Structure formats: structure tokens, C-alpha cells
Short mmCIF file of C-alpha atoms in Angstrom, two decimals:
data_model
loop_
_atom_site.label_atom_id
_atom_site.label_comp_id
_atom_site.label_asym_id
_atom_site.label_seq_id
_atom_site.Cartn_x
_atom_site.Cartn_y
_atom_site.Cartn_z
CA MET A 1 -15.21 -14.49 -9.14
CA PRO A 2 -12.02 -12.57 -8.25
CA ASP A 3 -10.38 -13.29 -4.90
CA VAL A 4 -8.96 -10.30 -3.01
CA VAL A 5 -6.28 -10.14 -0.32
CA ILE A 6 -6.04 -6.85 1.56
CA LEU A 7 -2.71 -5.62 2.93
CA LEU A 8 -3.10 -3.25 5.87
CA GLY A 9 -0.32 -1.40 7.64
CA GLY A 10 1.01 2.08 8.27
CA PRO A 11 3.26 3.92 5.82
CA GLY A 12 6.61 2.12 5.68
CA SER A 13 5.27 -1.19 7.02
CA GLY A 14 6.32 -3.08 3.89
CA LYS A 15 3.04 -3.47 2.02
CA GLY A 16 4.44 -2.66 -1.41
CA THR A 17 7.55 -4.82 -1.11
CA THR A 18 5.54 -7.73 0.29
CA ALA A 19 2.93 -7.43 -2.45
CA GLU A 20 5.55 -7.47 -5.22
CA ARG A 21 7.25 -10.58 -3.85
CA VAL A 22 4.02 -12.46 -3.14
CA ARG A 23 2.64 -11.45 -6.54
CA ASP A 24 5.54 -13.16 -8.28
CA GLN A 25 5.42 -16.29 -6.13
CA LEU A 26 1.66 -16.90 -6.02
CA CYS A 27 0.43 -15.29 -9.28
CA TYR A 28 -1.53 -12.43 -7.71
CA LYS A 29 -2.09 -9.07 -9.36
CA HIS A 30 -0.67 -6.26 -7.23
CA VAL A 31 -3.01 -3.26 -7.11
CA SER A 32 -1.35 -0.28 -5.41
CA THR A 33 -3.78 2.61 -5.15
CA GLY A 34 -0.94 4.89 -4.02
CA ASP A 35 1.00 4.27 -7.22
CA MET A 36 -2.10 4.78 -9.35
CA LEU A 37 -2.91 8.06 -7.64
CA ARG A 38 0.64 9.35 -7.96
CA GLU A 39 0.55 8.50 -11.65
CA ALA A 40 -2.73 10.40 -11.99
CA VAL A 41 -1.15 13.41 -10.25
CA LYS A 42 1.87 13.25 -12.56
CA ASN A 43 -0.38 13.08 -15.62
CA GLY A 44 -2.60 15.91 -14.39
CA THR A 45 -5.82 13.89 -14.62
CA GLU A 46 -9.02 15.12 -12.98
CA ILE A 47 -8.75 12.57 -10.17
CA GLY A 48 -5.06 13.31 -9.82
CA LEU A 49 -5.57 17.03 -9.38
CA GLU A 50 -8.28 16.37 -6.80
CA ALA A 51 -6.06 13.99 -4.84
CA GLU A 52 -2.87 16.04 -5.01
CA ALA A 53 -3.78 18.56 -2.31
CA TYR A 54 -4.61 15.79 0.20
CA MET A 55 -1.44 13.81 -0.57
CA LYS A 56 0.83 16.84 -0.11
CA ARG A 57 -0.59 17.36 3.39
CA GLY A 58 -0.18 13.69 4.25
CA GLU A 59 -3.95 13.24 4.48
CA LEU A 60 -6.02 10.37 3.14
CA VAL A 61 -7.64 10.84 -0.26
CA PRO A 62 -11.48 10.94 -0.04
CA ASP A 63 -13.36 7.66 -0.28
CA ASP A 64 -15.25 8.52 -3.46
CA VAL A 65 -11.98 9.12 -5.33
CA MET A 66 -10.31 5.98 -4.02
CA ILE A 67 -13.16 3.61 -4.78
CA LYS A 68 -13.32 4.87 -8.38
CA VAL A 69 -9.66 4.02 -8.85
CA VAL A 70 -10.01 0.55 -7.33
CA ALA A 71 -13.31 -0.34 -8.99
CA GLU A 72 -11.97 0.60 -12.41
CA ARG A 73 -8.98 -1.70 -11.93
CA LEU A 74 -11.01 -4.67 -10.68
CA ASN A 75 -13.50 -4.31 -13.52
CA ARG A 76 -10.68 -4.62 -16.06
CA GLY A 77 -9.71 -8.05 -14.77
CA LYS A 78 -10.91 -11.58 -15.42
CA SER A 79 -13.20 -13.55 -13.13
CA ALA A 80 -10.41 -15.95 -12.09
CA ASP A 81 -7.93 -13.19 -11.18
CA LYS A 82 -6.48 -12.89 -7.68
CA TYR A 83 -5.62 -9.44 -6.32
CA LEU A 84 -3.41 -7.99 -3.61
CA LEU A 85 -4.87 -4.65 -2.57
CA ASP A 86 -2.08 -2.45 -1.20
CA GLY A 87 -3.23 0.76 0.48
CA PHE A 88 -6.99 0.25 0.21
CA PRO A 89 -9.26 0.22 2.12
CA ARG A 90 -8.00 2.50 4.91
CA THR A 91 -11.31 3.34 6.58
CA LEU A 92 -14.44 1.45 7.52
CA GLU A 93 -16.38 3.47 4.95
CA GLN A 94 -13.95 2.42 2.21
CA ALA A 95 -14.25 -1.19 3.32
CA GLU A 96 -18.01 -1.07 2.95
CA LEU A 97 -17.71 0.49 -0.53
CA LEU A 98 -15.23 -2.20 -1.52
CA GLU A 99 -17.50 -4.98 -0.31
CA GLN A 100 -20.36 -3.52 -2.34
CA THR A 101 -18.14 -3.36 -5.42
CA LEU A 102 -16.94 -6.94 -4.99
CA LYS A 103 -20.49 -8.17 -4.45
CA SER A 104 -21.55 -6.58 -7.74
CA ILE A 105 -18.87 -8.52 -9.66
CA GLY A 106 -19.08 -11.76 -7.67
CA GLY A 107 -15.78 -11.33 -5.85
CA LYS A 108 -14.77 -11.91 -2.24
CA ILE A 109 -12.11 -10.99 0.31
CA THR A 110 -10.20 -14.12 1.36
CA HIS A 111 -7.59 -12.64 3.73
CA VAL A 112 -6.73 -9.37 5.44
CA LEU A 113 -3.07 -9.13 6.46
CA LEU A 114 -2.13 -6.46 9.02
CA LEU A 115 1.61 -5.68 8.72
CA ASP A 116 2.70 -4.33 12.09
CA ALA A 117 5.98 -2.62 13.05
CA PRO A 118 7.08 -0.05 15.69
CA ARG A 119 6.31 3.59 14.87
CA GLU A 120 9.92 4.78 15.19
CA LEU A 121 11.07 2.11 12.75
CA LEU A 122 8.46 3.22 10.20
CA ILE A 123 9.62 6.85 10.48
CA LYS A 124 13.27 5.83 9.99
CA ARG A 125 12.41 3.70 6.96
CA LEU A 126 10.47 6.44 5.20
CA CYS A 127 12.83 9.33 5.98
CA GLY A 128 15.66 7.41 4.34
CA ARG A 129 13.75 6.36 1.22
CA ARG A 130 14.90 7.65 -2.17
CA ILE A 131 13.12 7.04 -5.49
CA CYS A 132 14.34 7.22 -9.09
CA LYS A 133 12.65 9.97 -11.10
CA GLU A 134 12.92 7.90 -14.28
CA CYS A 135 12.04 4.27 -13.47
CA GLY A 136 10.59 4.52 -9.94
CA MET A 137 13.07 2.09 -8.34
CA ASN A 138 13.36 2.45 -4.55
CA PHE A 139 16.56 2.88 -2.52
CA HIS A 140 17.38 3.70 1.11
CA ILE A 141 20.24 5.82 2.40
CA GLU A 142 21.10 3.21 5.06
CA THR A 143 19.73 -0.20 4.12
CA MET A 144 19.67 -0.15 0.30
CA LYS A 145 22.24 2.40 -0.86
CA PRO A 146 22.76 3.04 -4.59
CA LYS A 147 26.24 2.33 -5.94
CA GLN A 148 26.62 6.05 -6.66
CA ASP A 149 25.03 8.66 -4.38
CA GLY A 150 21.89 10.15 -5.90
CA ILE A 151 22.00 7.94 -9.01
CA CYS A 152 19.75 4.96 -9.79
CA ASP A 153 21.58 1.65 -10.25
CA ALA A 154 19.04 0.44 -12.80
CA CYS A 155 18.75 3.33 -15.27
CA GLY A 156 21.08 6.12 -14.14
CA GLY A 157 18.19 8.43 -13.27
CA GLU A 158 18.26 11.00 -10.48
CA LEU A 159 17.12 9.88 -7.03
CA TYR A 160 14.83 12.11 -4.96
CA GLN A 161 12.95 12.19 -1.67
CA ARG A 162 9.17 12.32 -2.00
CA SER A 163 7.56 15.36 -0.36
CA ASP A 164 5.47 13.06 1.85
CA ASP A 165 8.61 11.27 3.10
CA HIS A 166 9.78 14.21 5.22
CA GLU A 167 9.59 13.52 8.98
CA SER A 168 6.81 15.97 9.90
CA THR A 169 4.58 14.66 7.10
CA ILE A 170 5.37 11.05 7.96
CA LYS A 171 4.31 11.55 11.58
CA ASN A 172 1.04 13.09 10.41
CA ARG A 173 0.47 10.23 7.98
CA LEU A 174 0.99 7.70 10.78
CA ASP A 175 -1.38 9.57 13.10
CA VAL A 176 -4.06 9.71 10.42
CA TYR A 177 -3.57 6.02 9.61
CA SER A 178 -3.88 4.98 13.26
CA ARG A 179 -6.97 7.10 13.86
CA GLN A 180 -8.89 6.08 10.77
CA THR A 181 -8.06 2.36 10.60
CA LYS A 182 -8.96 1.42 14.17
CA GLY A 183 -12.54 0.60 13.24
CA LEU A 184 -11.42 -1.13 10.05
CA ILE A 185 -9.22 -3.57 11.95
CA SER A 186 -12.10 -4.42 14.31
CA HIS A 187 -14.38 -4.90 11.29
CA TYR A 188 -12.14 -7.56 9.74
CA GLU A 189 -11.43 -9.19 13.10
CA GLY A 190 -15.17 -9.61 13.47
CA GLN A 191 -15.31 -11.36 10.10
CA GLY A 192 -12.54 -13.75 11.17
CA ILE A 193 -10.29 -12.94 8.21
CA LEU A 194 -7.63 -10.71 9.85
CA ASN A 195 -4.07 -12.01 10.29
CA LYS A 196 -1.58 -9.82 12.20
CA VAL A 197 1.99 -10.17 10.88
CA TYR A 198 5.12 -8.56 12.38
CA SER A 199 6.87 -6.59 9.63
CA GLY A 200 9.79 -5.08 11.52
CA GLY A 201 12.22 -7.87 10.65
CA PRO A 202 13.91 -9.08 7.44
CA VAL A 203 11.85 -8.91 4.26
CA ASP A 204 12.44 -12.58 3.42
CA GLU A 205 10.99 -13.63 6.77
CA LEU A 206 7.94 -11.42 6.27
CA VAL A 207 7.31 -12.79 2.79
CA ARG A 208 7.61 -16.39 4.00
CA THR A 209 5.04 -15.72 6.72
CA VAL A 210 2.60 -14.07 4.32
CA THR A 211 2.89 -16.74 1.62
CA GLY A 212 2.44 -19.40 4.31
CA ILE A 213 -0.83 -17.80 5.43
CA LEU A 214 -2.15 -17.46 1.87
CA THR A 215 -1.32 -21.04 0.91
CA SER A 216 -2.44 -22.68 4.14
CA GLY A 217 -6.06 -21.52 3.86
CA ARG A 218 -6.00 -19.79 7.26
#
């Protein structure tokens, strides 16, 4: 019976970083649908080609594509596994599909964590993000600079700015997120499993808050 923790939050709210740190501390499996979709696009898979057009416009990938990605990953796991879902669900319809999938394999959602930060901060974070073409390591032009401009510290690969990290696309992504997740947040509030966490401060503070919630049984 797999346990699932859902991380909600707009682009740049810290879901991926939080998931990686919590994964290591509490033995969760981090499932990032965004990373899986980008890999599918890179590999030219059928799902990747279908998703690519939506991602380039900063729009959400359709529910039927997303649930296939998530369901496949959950079905590969063991019954005692614990998962951090990063980037899914993003709509009420996706949440209902996820609940159906979990019910079919005897799983349950234990916590929903809403990472919340000011819009202008999210835009600044994403505009400054740079990613290594070789190993995928993240940097930031202000807060996490590489030792050598444009070069990855870890492997020496070239750093680049993702097409969906340009300001106009970011603003659209945030608008879409806000519009489509409003009902989702109310849904989880009604179930009594939503925890709102401020994510505009230091990462260490955010991770301490999240791990505290997950270990306290709240």
C-alpha cells in the first residue's frame, strides 16, 4: 500500500529542491513528472512529442498524458514504497484520476503540501535559472553561480536557459497554474490533508518545516 505525498506550488516555488532533500532524509521516492516528460521529449517518444507543443507554450500537458506517466511509475514500485509527487496533480480532474489509480493499487495520499511564495520572487528565480546540458545540474545567475560562467561545476558541460524559463512564458505558466489549481486546493482542504508552507525563504528552513510535518503525523 504505497503512501503518497503531493507537493503543490507554482513554477519556481521549490518543489523539486524540497523533494530531493526530503527524499534523502525520509526515504521517499521522488517522482517528478516534469523531468519524466522532458526526458520523453528529448528521446522523441510518442508521449514526448505529444507533450512538447504544450510545454513550449507554457501550457499544462493534458490529463490523459500525465496520468499515464504517473501510473506507470507507481505501478513499478513496491507496496511499501513512499512517494513524493512533484508537479502532479495540477487540476481537479488529475486529482480524481490519481485517486482512482491509487485506489486500484491500494495506495493513499497522506499529505498535500502547498509551497507558497510571492509571484515576483518566482519570476526572478526562474528567469535566472541555468541548467547543464550534460548532467542536468541546476545553477542560478544570482544565488547559485557556477565557478566559471556558462560552465557546469560538476561535469564541465554547457549551461543553458530552458525555453520555458523566459519571462513571458513564466508569467503565462504562473497564470495557468493559478487558474487551474484553485479548485484542487479547495479539494484537498476539504479532505483535511492540505498544509500551506511558505517557500520564499531559505531552503534549509523550508525543508525543516516540510520534514517536521511529514514526521509529526499532521
